[in-house]
Amino acid sequence: MYKRFENKVAIVTGAASGIGRATAVRFAEEGAKLSICDVNMEGLQETERLVLEKGAECLVSRVDVRSWDEVQACVNRTLERFGTIDILVNNAGTGQFVPFVMIDDDEYNRVMDINVRGIFYFSKAVLPIMMDKDYGKIVNVTSIMGEVAGQGQSIYNASKGAAKMMTQGIAVDCSGYNINVNAVAPGMVLTGLTKNMLGDPDQAQYFLERIPKRRIGEPEDIAAAILFLCSDEASYIHGATLHVDGGMMCTRM
Ligand SMILES: NC(=O)c1ccc[n+]([C@@H]2O[C@H](COP(=O)([O-])OP(=O)(O)OC[C@H]3O[C@@H](n4cnc5c(N)ncnc54)[C@H](O)[C@@H]3O)[C@@H](O)[C@H]2O)c1
């Protein structure tokens, strides 16, 4: 197998499950050294096992992406262990299924801090390293729900819209460096975030009817797009959001 990421060092946040785990495992298959983090240590240890199984090196850190101190400590540990950072995948995220009028400050802060502040902190901690060496790839995992609204998801919609625009803003501020900053916007993917919703046959059917590809996405579908954007084949793609949604965004069926 052609390995696109031999000797590259990649940080993947929210790597304990779902899209983050699939991304870490794909990077491991393609030769990268992994620094994975999450708040869920049990899930993270299972991801570590899968990464080591592929023969890759793996550093595991418990990090709440809402904490600047924890983010900085993770970046420092990664530098101590691997000497550099080439790739950052800001994947950690949370959902929200609460009608707008019932959202209180705590819920607003929880969703915005994990989905937006997390990207701010990790990108801010890693970019000076990438700027110094004039090489880097950042991919933020946003959502098609950052571009269309969903019932009971107003703050999630706002957070993913903000993440999309932060991607573009960081991309502009990195002009002049050999750094690419992009976003992947998944549609409907079966993970911990969606398993309750998709476990309901009526809801699953509702979505299937709205996905032109007529299947729910797999975490590996999203991981493949993330790896592409982190590869040098994508070096002219910058500030873009790639929908990986089985065609959901191109129709209003
Ligand atoms: N599953 C989907 O259909 C879908 C659709 C669009 C976007 N997304 C996005 O994909 C990303 C990954 O989600 P997923 O679907 O794999 O769900 P998931 O729940 O399996 O994974 C999210 C991970 O983020 C971690 N996390 C949550 N809060 C954290 C924090 N404060 N600090 C560190 N880690 C934290 C969780 O522990 C979990 O391991 C998220 O950003 C999500 O919004 C998912």
Coordinates of N, CA, C and O in Angstrom, one line a residue, residues 2-176:
Y2 N 0.5 2.2 -0.9 CA 1.2 3.5 -0.9 C 0.9 4.3 0.4 O -0.3 4.5 0.7
K3 N 1.9 4.7 1.1 CA 1.7 5.4 2.4 C 1.9 6.9 2.2 O 3.1 7.3 2.1
R4 N 0.9 7.6 2.3 CA 1.0 9.1 2.1 C 1.5 9.8 3.3 O 1.9 11.0 3.1
F5 N 1.6 9.2 4.5 CA 1.9 10.0 5.7 C 3.1 9.5 6.4 O 3.2 9.7 7.7
E6 N 4.0 8.7 5.7 CA 5.2 8.2 6.4 C 5.9 9.3 7.1 O 6.2 10.4 6.5
N7 N 6.2 9.1 8.4 CA 6.9 10.0 9.2 C 6.2 11.3 9.5 O 6.8 12.2 10.1
K8 N 5.0 11.5 9.1 CA 4.2 12.7 9.5 C 3.6 12.5 10.9 O 3.2 11.3 11.3
V9 N 3.5 13.5 11.7 CA 2.9 13.5 13.0 C 1.6 14.1 13.0 O 1.4 15.3 12.6
A10 N 0.6 13.4 13.4 CA -0.8 13.9 13.3 C -1.5 13.8 14.7 O -1.5 12.8 15.4
I11 N -2.1 15.0 15.0 CA -2.9 15.0 16.2 C -4.4 14.9 15.8 O -4.8 15.5 14.9
V12 N -5.1 14.0 16.4 CA -6.5 13.8 16.1 C -7.3 14.0 17.5 O -7.1 13.2 18.4
T13 N -8.2 15.0 17.5 CA -9.0 15.2 18.7 C -10.3 14.4 18.6 O -10.8 14.1 17.5
G14 N -10.8 14.1 19.8 CA -12.1 13.3 19.8 C -11.9 11.9 19.2 O -12.8 11.5 18.5
A15 N -10.7 11.3 19.5 CA -10.3 10.1 18.8 C -10.8 8.8 19.5 O -10.5 7.7 19.1
A16 N -11.7 9.0 20.5 CA -12.1 7.8 21.3 C -13.2 7.0 20.6 O -13.5 5.9 21.0
S17 N -13.8 7.6 19.6 CA -14.9 6.8 18.9 C -15.2 7.4 17.5 O -14.5 8.4 17.1
G18 N -16.1 6.8 16.8 CA -16.7 7.4 15.6 C -15.6 7.8 14.6 O -14.7 7.1 14.2
I19 N -15.8 9.0 14.1 CA -15.0 9.6 13.0 C -13.6 9.8 13.4 O -12.6 9.5 12.7
G20 N -13.4 10.2 14.7 CA -12.0 10.4 15.2 C -11.2 9.1 15.2 O -10.0 9.1 14.8
R21 N -11.8 8.1 15.7 CA -11.2 6.8 15.7 C -10.8 6.3 14.3 O -9.7 5.8 14.1
A22 N -11.8 6.3 13.4 CA -11.6 5.9 12.1 C -10.5 6.7 11.4 O -9.6 6.1 10.7
T23 N -10.4 7.9 11.7 CA -9.3 8.8 11.1 C -8.0 8.4 11.7 O -7.0 8.3 10.9
A24 N -7.9 8.2 13.0 CA -6.6 7.8 13.6 C -6.1 6.5 13.0 O -4.9 6.3 12.6
V25 N -7.0 5.5 12.8 CA -6.6 4.2 12.3 C -6.2 4.3 10.8 O -5.2 3.7 10.4
R26 N -6.9 5.1 10.0 CA -6.5 5.3 8.6 C -5.1 6.0 8.5 O -4.3 5.6 7.7
F27 N -4.8 7.0 9.4 CA -3.5 7.6 9.4 C -2.5 6.6 9.8 O -1.4 6.5 9.2
A28 N -2.8 5.7 10.8 CA -1.8 4.7 11.2 C -1.5 3.7 10.0 O -0.3 3.4 9.8
E29 N -2.5 3.4 9.3 CA -2.3 2.5 8.1 C -1.4 3.1 7.1 O -0.7 2.4 6.3
E30 N -1.4 4.5 7.0 CA -0.7 5.2 6.0 C 0.6 5.8 6.5 O 1.2 6.7 6.0
G31 N 1.1 5.2 7.7 CA 2.4 5.5 8.1 C 2.6 6.7 9.1 O 3.8 7.0 9.5
A32 N 1.5 7.4 9.5 CA 1.7 8.5 10.4 C 2.0 8.1 11.8 O 1.7 7.0 12.2
K33 N 2.6 9.0 12.6 CA 2.7 8.8 14.0 C 1.5 9.6 14.7 O 1.3 10.7 14.3
L34 N 0.9 8.9 15.6 CA -0.4 9.5 16.1 C -0.3 10.1 17.5 O 0.3 9.5 18.4
S35 N -0.9 11.3 17.7 CA -1.1 11.8 19.0 C -2.6 11.9 19.1 O -3.2 12.8 18.4
I36 N -3.2 11.1 19.9 CA -4.7 11.1 20.0 C -5.2 11.6 21.3 O -4.6 11.3 22.4
C37 N -6.3 12.3 21.3 CA -6.8 12.8 22.6 C -8.3 12.8 22.6 O -9.0 12.7 21.6
D38 N -8.8 12.8 23.9 CA -10.3 12.8 24.1 C -10.5 12.9 25.6 O -9.6 12.8 26.4
V39 N -11.8 13.1 26.0 CA -12.1 13.0 27.4 C -12.5 11.6 27.8 O -12.5 11.3 29.0
N40 N -12.8 10.7 26.8 CA -13.2 9.4 27.1 C -12.0 8.4 27.0 O -11.6 8.0 25.9
M41 N -11.4 8.2 28.2 CA -10.1 7.4 28.2 C -10.3 5.9 27.8 O -9.4 5.4 27.2
E42 N -11.4 5.4 28.2 CA -11.7 4.0 27.8 C -11.7 3.8 26.3 O -11.0 2.9 25.7
G43 N -12.5 4.7 25.6 CA -12.6 4.6 24.2 C -11.2 4.9 23.5 O -10.8 4.3 22.5
L44 N -10.5 5.9 24.1 CA -9.2 6.3 23.6 C -8.2 5.1 23.6 O -7.4 4.9 22.7
Q45 N -8.3 4.3 24.7 CA -7.4 3.2 24.8 C -7.7 2.1 23.8 O -6.8 1.4 23.3
E46 N -8.9 2.0 23.4 CA -9.3 1.0 22.4 C -8.8 1.5 21.0 O -8.2 0.8 20.2
T47 N -8.9 2.9 20.8 CA -8.3 3.4 19.6 C -6.8 3.2 19.5 O -6.2 2.8 18.5
E48 N -6.1 3.4 20.7 CA -4.7 3.2 20.8 C -4.3 1.8 20.4 O -3.4 1.5 19.6
R49 N -5.1 0.8 20.9 CA -4.9 -0.6 20.5 C -5.0 -0.8 19.0 O -4.1 -1.5 18.4
L50 N -6.0 -0.2 18.4 CA -6.2 -0.4 16.9 C -5.0 0.3 16.1 O -4.6 -0.3 15.1
V51 N -4.6 1.4 16.7 CA -3.5 2.1 16.0 C -2.2 1.3 16.1 O -1.4 1.1 15.1
L52 N -1.9 0.8 17.3 CA -0.7 0.0 17.5 C -0.7 -1.3 16.7 O 0.3 -1.7 16.1
E53 N -1.9 -1.8 16.5 CA -2.1 -3.0 15.7 C -1.6 -2.8 14.2 O -1.2 -3.7 13.5
K54 N -1.7 -1.5 13.8 CA -1.3 -1.2 12.4 C 0.2 -0.9 12.4 O 0.7 -0.5 11.3
G55 N 0.9 -1.0 13.5 CA 2.3 -0.8 13.6 C 2.7 0.6 13.7 O 3.9 1.0 13.5
A56 N 1.8 1.5 14.1 CA 2.2 2.9 14.2 C 2.5 3.3 15.6 O 2.0 2.6 16.6
E57 N 3.2 4.4 15.8 CA 3.5 4.9 17.2 C 2.3 5.7 17.6 O 1.6 6.3 16.8
C58 N 2.0 5.7 18.9 CA 0.8 6.4 19.4 C 1.0 7.0 20.8 O 1.4 6.3 21.7
L59 N 0.6 8.2 20.9 CA 0.7 8.9 22.2 C -0.8 9.2 22.6 O -1.5 9.8 21.7
V60 N -1.1 8.9 23.8 CA -2.5 9.1 24.2 C -2.6 10.2 25.3 O -1.8 10.2 26.3
S61 N -3.5 11.1 25.2 CA -3.7 12.2 26.2 C -5.1 12.4 26.5 O -6.0 12.4 25.6
R62 N -5.4 12.5 27.8 CA -6.7 13.0 28.2 C -6.8 14.5 28.1 O -6.1 15.2 28.8
V63 N -7.6 15.0 27.2 CA -7.7 16.4 26.9 C -9.2 16.8 26.8 O -9.9 16.2 25.9
D64 N -9.6 17.8 27.5 CA -10.9 18.4 27.3 C -10.5 19.6 26.4 O -9.8 20.5 26.8
V65 N -11.1 19.6 25.2 CA -10.7 20.7 24.2 C -11.1 22.1 24.7 O -10.7 23.1 24.1
R66 N -11.9 22.2 25.7 CA -12.4 23.5 26.2 C -11.3 24.1 27.1 O -11.5 25.2 27.6
S67 N -10.3 23.3 27.5 CA -9.2 23.8 28.4 C -7.9 24.2 27.7 O -7.3 23.3 27.2
W68 N -7.6 25.4 27.7 CA -6.3 25.9 27.1 C -5.1 25.2 27.7 O -4.2 24.7 27.0
D69 N -5.1 25.0 29.0 CA -4.0 24.4 29.7 C -3.8 22.9 29.2 O -2.7 22.4 28.9
E70 N -5.0 22.2 29.1 CA -4.9 20.8 28.7 C -4.5 20.7 27.2 O -3.7 19.8 26.8
V71 N -5.0 21.6 26.4 CA -4.6 21.6 25.0 C -3.1 21.8 24.8 O -2.4 21.1 24.1
Q72 N -2.6 22.9 25.5 CA -1.2 23.2 25.4 C -0.3 22.0 25.9 O 0.7 21.7 25.3
A73 N -0.8 21.4 27.0 CA 0.0 20.3 27.6 C 0.1 19.1 26.6 O 1.1 18.5 26.4
C74 N -1.0 18.9 25.8 CA -1.0 17.8 24.8 C -0.1 18.2 23.7 O 0.7 17.3 23.2
V75 N -0.1 19.4 23.3 CA 0.8 19.8 22.2 C 2.2 19.7 22.6 O 3.1 19.2 21.9
N76 N 2.5 20.1 23.8 CA 3.9 20.0 24.4 C 4.4 18.5 24.5 O 5.5 18.2 24.1
R77 N 3.5 17.7 24.9 CA 3.8 16.2 25.0 C 4.1 15.7 23.7 O 5.0 14.8 23.5
T78 N 3.3 16.1 22.7 CA 3.4 15.6 21.3 C 4.8 16.0 20.8 O 5.5 15.2 20.1
L79 N 5.2 17.3 21.1 CA 6.5 17.8 20.6 C 7.6 17.0 21.3 O 8.6 16.7 20.6
E80 N 7.5 16.8 22.6 CA 8.5 16.0 23.3 C 8.7 14.6 22.7 O 9.8 14.1 22.6
R81 N 7.6 14.0 22.4 CA 7.6 12.6 22.0 C 8.1 12.5 20.5 O 8.9 11.6 20.1
F82 N 7.5 13.4 19.6 CA 7.8 13.2 18.2 C 8.6 14.3 17.5 O 9.0 14.2 16.4
G83 N 8.8 15.4 18.3 CA 9.7 16.4 17.8 C 9.0 17.5 16.9 O 9.6 18.6 16.7
T84 N 7.8 17.2 16.4 CA 7.2 18.1 15.5 C 5.7 17.8 15.4 O 5.2 16.7 15.9
I85 N 4.9 18.6 14.7 CA 3.5 18.3 14.4 C 3.3 18.8 13.0 O 3.5 19.9 12.6
D86 N 2.8 17.9 12.1 CA 2.5 18.2 10.7 C 1.0 18.4 10.5 O 0.6 19.1 9.5
I87 N 0.2 17.6 11.2 CA -1.3 17.6 10.9 C -2.1 17.7 12.2 O -1.7 17.1 13.2
L88 N -3.2 18.5 12.1 CA -4.1 18.6 13.2 C -5.5 18.4 12.6 O -5.9 19.1 11.7
V89 N -6.2 17.4 13.2 CA -7.6 17.2 12.8 C -8.5 17.5 14.1 O -8.4 16.8 15.1
N90 N -9.2 18.7 13.9 CA -10.1 19.1 15.0 C -11.4 18.4 14.8 O -12.3 18.9 14.1
N91 N -11.5 17.3 15.5 CA -12.7 16.4 15.2 C -13.6 16.4 16.5 O -14.9 16.2 16.3
A92 N -13.1 16.6 17.7 CA -13.9 16.5 18.9 C -15.2 17.4 18.7 O -15.1 18.5 18.3
G93 N -16.3 16.8 19.1 CA -17.5 17.6 18.9 C -18.7 17.0 19.7 O -18.6 15.9 20.2
T94 N -19.7 17.8 19.9 CA -20.9 17.3 20.6 C -22.1 17.7 19.9 O -22.1 18.7 19.1
G95 N -23.2 17.0 20.2 CA -24.5 17.4 19.5 C -25.4 18.1 20.5 O -25.1 18.4 21.6
Q96 N -26.6 18.4 20.0 CA -27.6 19.1 20.8 C -29.0 18.8 20.2 O -29.2 18.9 19.0
F97 N -29.9 18.3 21.0 CA -31.2 18.0 20.5 C -32.2 18.6 21.5 O -32.9 17.9 22.2
V98 N -32.2 19.9 21.6 CA -33.1 20.6 22.6 C -33.8 21.8 21.9 O -33.1 22.6 21.2
P99 N -35.1 21.9 22.0 CA -35.8 23.1 21.3 C -35.1 24.4 21.8 O -34.8 24.5 23.0
F100 N -35.1 25.4 20.9 CA -34.4 26.6 21.2 C -34.8 27.3 22.5 O -34.0 27.7 23.3
V101 N -36.1 27.3 22.8 CA -36.6 28.1 24.0 C -36.2 27.4 25.3 O -36.3 28.0 26.4
M102 N -35.8 26.1 25.2 CA -35.4 25.4 26.4 C -33.9 25.4 26.7 O -33.4 24.9 27.7
I103 N -33.2 26.1 25.8 CA -31.7 26.1 26.0 C -31.3 27.1 27.0 O -31.7 28.3 26.9
D104 N -30.5 26.6 28.0 CA -30.0 27.6 29.0 C -28.5 27.9 28.8 O -27.9 27.4 27.8
D105 N -28.0 28.7 29.6 CA -26.6 29.2 29.4 C -25.6 28.0 29.4 O -24.7 28.0 28.6
D106 N -25.9 27.0 30.3 CA -24.9 25.9 30.4 C -24.9 25.1 29.1 O -23.8 24.7 28.6
E107 N -26.1 24.9 28.5 CA -26.1 24.1 27.3 C -25.5 24.9 26.1 O -24.8 24.3 25.3
Y108 N -25.8 26.2 26.1 CA -25.2 27.0 25.1 C -23.7 27.0 25.1 O -23.0 26.7 24.1
N109 N -23.2 27.2 26.4 CA -21.7 27.2 26.5 C -21.1 25.8 26.2 O -20.0 25.7 25.6
R110 N -21.8 24.7 26.6 CA -21.2 23.4 26.4 C -21.0 23.2 24.9 O -20.0 22.8 24.4
V111 N -22.1 23.5 24.1 CA -22.0 23.2 22.7 C -21.0 24.1 22.0 O -20.2 23.7 21.2
M112 N -21.1 25.4 22.3 CA -20.2 26.4 21.6 C -18.8 26.1 22.0 O -17.8 26.2 21.2
D113 N -18.5 25.8 23.3 CA -17.1 25.7 23.8 C -16.5 24.4 23.1 O -15.3 24.5 22.7
I114 N -17.2 23.3 23.1 CA -16.6 22.1 22.5 C -16.4 22.3 21.0 O -15.4 22.0 20.5
N115 N -17.5 22.7 20.3 CA -17.4 22.7 18.9 C -16.7 23.9 18.3 O -16.2 23.8 17.1
V116 N -16.5 25.0 19.0 CA -15.9 26.2 18.4 C -14.6 26.5 19.2 O -13.5 26.6 18.6
R117 N -14.7 26.7 20.5 CA -13.5 27.0 21.3 C -12.4 26.0 21.1 O -11.2 26.3 21.1
G118 N -12.8 24.7 21.0 CA -11.9 23.6 20.9 C -11.0 23.8 19.6 O -9.8 23.6 19.7
I119 N -11.6 24.2 18.5 CA -10.9 24.4 17.3 C -10.0 25.6 17.5 O -8.8 25.6 17.1
F120 N -10.5 26.7 18.1 CA -9.7 27.9 18.4 C -8.4 27.5 19.2 O -7.3 27.8 18.8
Y121 N -8.6 26.8 20.3 CA -7.5 26.5 21.2 C -6.4 25.6 20.5 O -5.2 25.9 20.5
F122 N -6.9 24.5 19.9 CA -5.9 23.6 19.3 C -5.2 24.2 18.1 O -4.0 24.1 17.9
S123 N -5.9 25.0 17.3 CA -5.3 25.6 16.1 C -4.3 26.6 16.6 O -3.2 26.7 16.0
K124 N -4.7 27.4 17.6 CA -3.8 28.5 18.1 C -2.5 27.8 18.7 O -1.4 28.4 18.6
A125 N -2.6 26.7 19.3 CA -1.5 26.0 20.0 C -0.5 25.4 18.9 O 0.7 25.4 19.1
V126 N -1.1 25.0 17.8 CA -0.3 24.2 16.8 C 0.2 25.1 15.7 O 1.3 24.8 15.2
L127 N -0.5 26.1 15.3 CA -0.1 26.9 14.2 C 1.3 27.5 14.2 O 2.1 27.5 13.2
P128 N 1.8 28.1 15.4 CA 3.1 28.6 15.4 C 4.2 27.6 15.1 O 5.2 27.9 14.4
I129 N 3.9 26.3 15.4 CA 4.9 25.2 15.1 C 4.9 25.0 13.6 O 5.9 24.9 12.9
M130 N 3.7 25.0 13.0 CA 3.6 24.8 11.5 C 4.2 26.0 10.8 O 4.8 25.8 9.8
M131 N 3.9 27.2 11.3 CA 4.5 28.4 10.7 C 6.0 28.4 10.7 O 6.7 28.7 9.7
D132 N 6.6 28.0 11.8 CA 8.0 27.9 12.0 C 8.7 27.0 10.9 O 9.7 27.3 10.4
K133 N 8.0 25.9 10.7 CA 8.6 24.9 9.7 C 8.0 25.1 8.3 O 8.4 24.4 7.4
D134 N 7.1 26.0 8.2 CA 6.4 26.3 6.9 C 5.8 25.0 6.3 O 6.0 24.8 5.1
Y135 N 5.2 24.3 7.1 CA 4.4 23.1 6.6 C 3.3 22.7 7.6 O 3.6 22.7 8.8
G136 N 2.1 22.5 7.1 CA 1.1 22.0 8.0 C -0.2 21.8 7.3 O -0.5 22.4 6.3
K137 N -1.0 20.9 7.9 CA -2.4 20.7 7.4 C -3.3 20.7 8.6 O -3.1 20.0 9.6
I138 N -4.4 21.5 8.5 CA -5.4 21.5 9.5 C -6.7 21.1 8.9 O -7.1 21.7 7.8
V139 N -7.4 20.1 9.4 CA -8.8 19.8 8.9 C -9.8 19.9 10.1 O -9.5 19.3 11.2
N140 N -10.8 20.7 10.0 CA -11.8 20.9 11.0 C -13.0 20.1 10.6 O -13.5 20.2 9.5
V141 N -13.5 19.3 11.5 CA -14.8 18.5 11.2 C -16.0 19.3 11.6 O -16.2 19.6 12.8
T142 N -16.7 19.8 10.6 CA -17.8 20.7 10.8 C -19.1 19.8 10.7 O -19.1 18.7 11.2
S143 N -20.0 20.3 9.8 CA -21.2 19.5 9.6 C -22.0 20.2 8.5 O -22.0 21.4 8.4
I144 N -22.8 19.4 7.8 CA -23.8 20.1 6.8 C -24.8 20.9 7.7 O -25.4 21.9 7.1
M145 N -24.9 20.6 9.0 CA -25.8 21.4 9.8 C -25.2 22.7 10.2 O -25.9 23.5 10.9
G146 N -24.1 23.0 9.7 CA -23.6 24.4 9.8 C -24.0 25.3 8.6 O -23.8 26.5 8.6
E147 N -24.7 24.6 7.7 CA -25.2 25.3 6.5 C -26.7 25.2 6.3 O -27.3 26.1 5.6
V148 N -27.3 24.2 6.9 CA -28.8 24.1 6.9 C -29.2 23.8 8.4 O -28.5 23.2 9.1
A149 N -30.4 24.3 8.7 CA -30.9 24.1 10.1 C -31.6 22.8 10.3 O -32.3 22.3 9.4
G150 N -31.5 22.3 11.6 CA -32.3 21.1 11.9 C -33.1 21.3 13.2 O -32.7 22.2 14.0
Q151 N -34.2 20.6 13.3 CA -35.1 20.8 14.4 C -34.3 20.5 15.7 O -33.7 19.5 15.9
G152 N -34.4 21.4 16.7 CA -33.8 21.3 18.0 C -32.3 21.3 18.0 O -31.6 20.9 18.9
Q153 N -31.7 22.0 16.9 CA -30.3 22.0 16.8 C -29.7 23.4 16.6 O -28.6 23.6 16.0
S154 N -30.5 24.4 17.1 CA -30.1 25.8 16.8 C -28.7 26.1 17.2 O -27.9 26.8 16.4
I155 N -28.3 25.7 18.4 CA -26.9 26.1 18.8 C -25.9 25.2 18.1 O -24.8 25.7 17.8
Y156 N -26.2 24.0 17.9 CA -25.3 23.1 17.1 C -25.1 23.7 15.7 O -24.0 23.8 15.2
N157 N -26.2 24.2 15.1 CA -26.1 24.8 13.8 C -25.2 26.0 13.9 O -24.3 26.2 13.0
A158 N -25.4 26.8 14.9 CA -24.6 28.0 15.1 C -23.1 27.7 15.2 O -22.2 28.3 14.7
S159 N -22.9 26.6 16.0 CA -21.5 26.3 16.3 C -20.8 25.7 15.1 O -19.6 26.1 14.8
K160 N -21.5 25.0 14.3 CA -20.8 24.4 13.1 C -20.7 25.5 12.0 O -19.7 25.4 11.2
G161 N -21.6 26.4 11.9 CA -21.5 27.6 11.0 C -20.3 28.4 11.4 O -19.5 28.8 10.6
A162 N -20.1 28.6 12.7 CA -18.9 29.3 13.2 C -17.6 28.6 12.9 O -16.6 29.1 12.5
A163 N -17.6 27.2 13.0 CA -16.4 26.4 12.8 C -16.1 26.5 11.3 O -14.9 26.6 10.9
K164 N -17.1 26.5 10.4 CA -16.8 26.7 9.0 C -16.2 28.0 8.7 O -15.2 28.1 8.0
M165 N -16.7 29.1 9.3 CA -16.1 30.4 9.0 C -14.8 30.6 9.7 O -13.9 31.3 9.2
M166 N -14.5 29.9 10.9 CA -13.2 30.0 11.5 C -12.2 29.3 10.6 O -11.1 29.8 10.4
T167 N -12.6 28.2 9.9 CA -11.7 27.5 9.0 C -11.3 28.5 7.9 O -10.1 28.6 7.6
Q168 N -12.2 29.3 7.3 CA -11.9 30.2 6.3 C -11.0 31.3 6.8 O -10.1 31.8 6.1
G169 N -11.3 31.8 8.0 CA -10.6 32.9 8.6 C -9.1 32.5 8.9 O -8.2 33.2 8.6
I170 N -8.9 31.3 9.4 CA -7.6 30.8 9.7 C -6.8 30.6 8.4 O -5.7 31.0 8.2
A171 N -7.6 30.1 7.4 CA -6.9 29.9 6.1 C -6.4 31.2 5.5 O -5.2 31.3 5.0
V172 N -7.2 32.3 5.6 CA -6.8 33.6 5.1 C -5.5 34.1 5.9 O -4.6 34.5 5.3
D173 N -5.6 33.9 7.2 CA -4.4 34.3 8.0 C -3.2 33.5 7.8 O -2.1 34.0 8.2
C174 N -3.3 32.4 7.2 CA -2.1 31.5 6.9 C -1.6 31.8 5.5 O -0.7 31.0 5.1
S175 N -2.1 32.7 4.8 CA -1.6 33.0 3.5 C -0.1 33.3 3.5 O 0.3 33.9 4.5
G176 N 0.5 32.8 2.6 CA 2.0 33.0 2.6 C 2.8 31.8 3.2 O 4.0 31.8 3.1

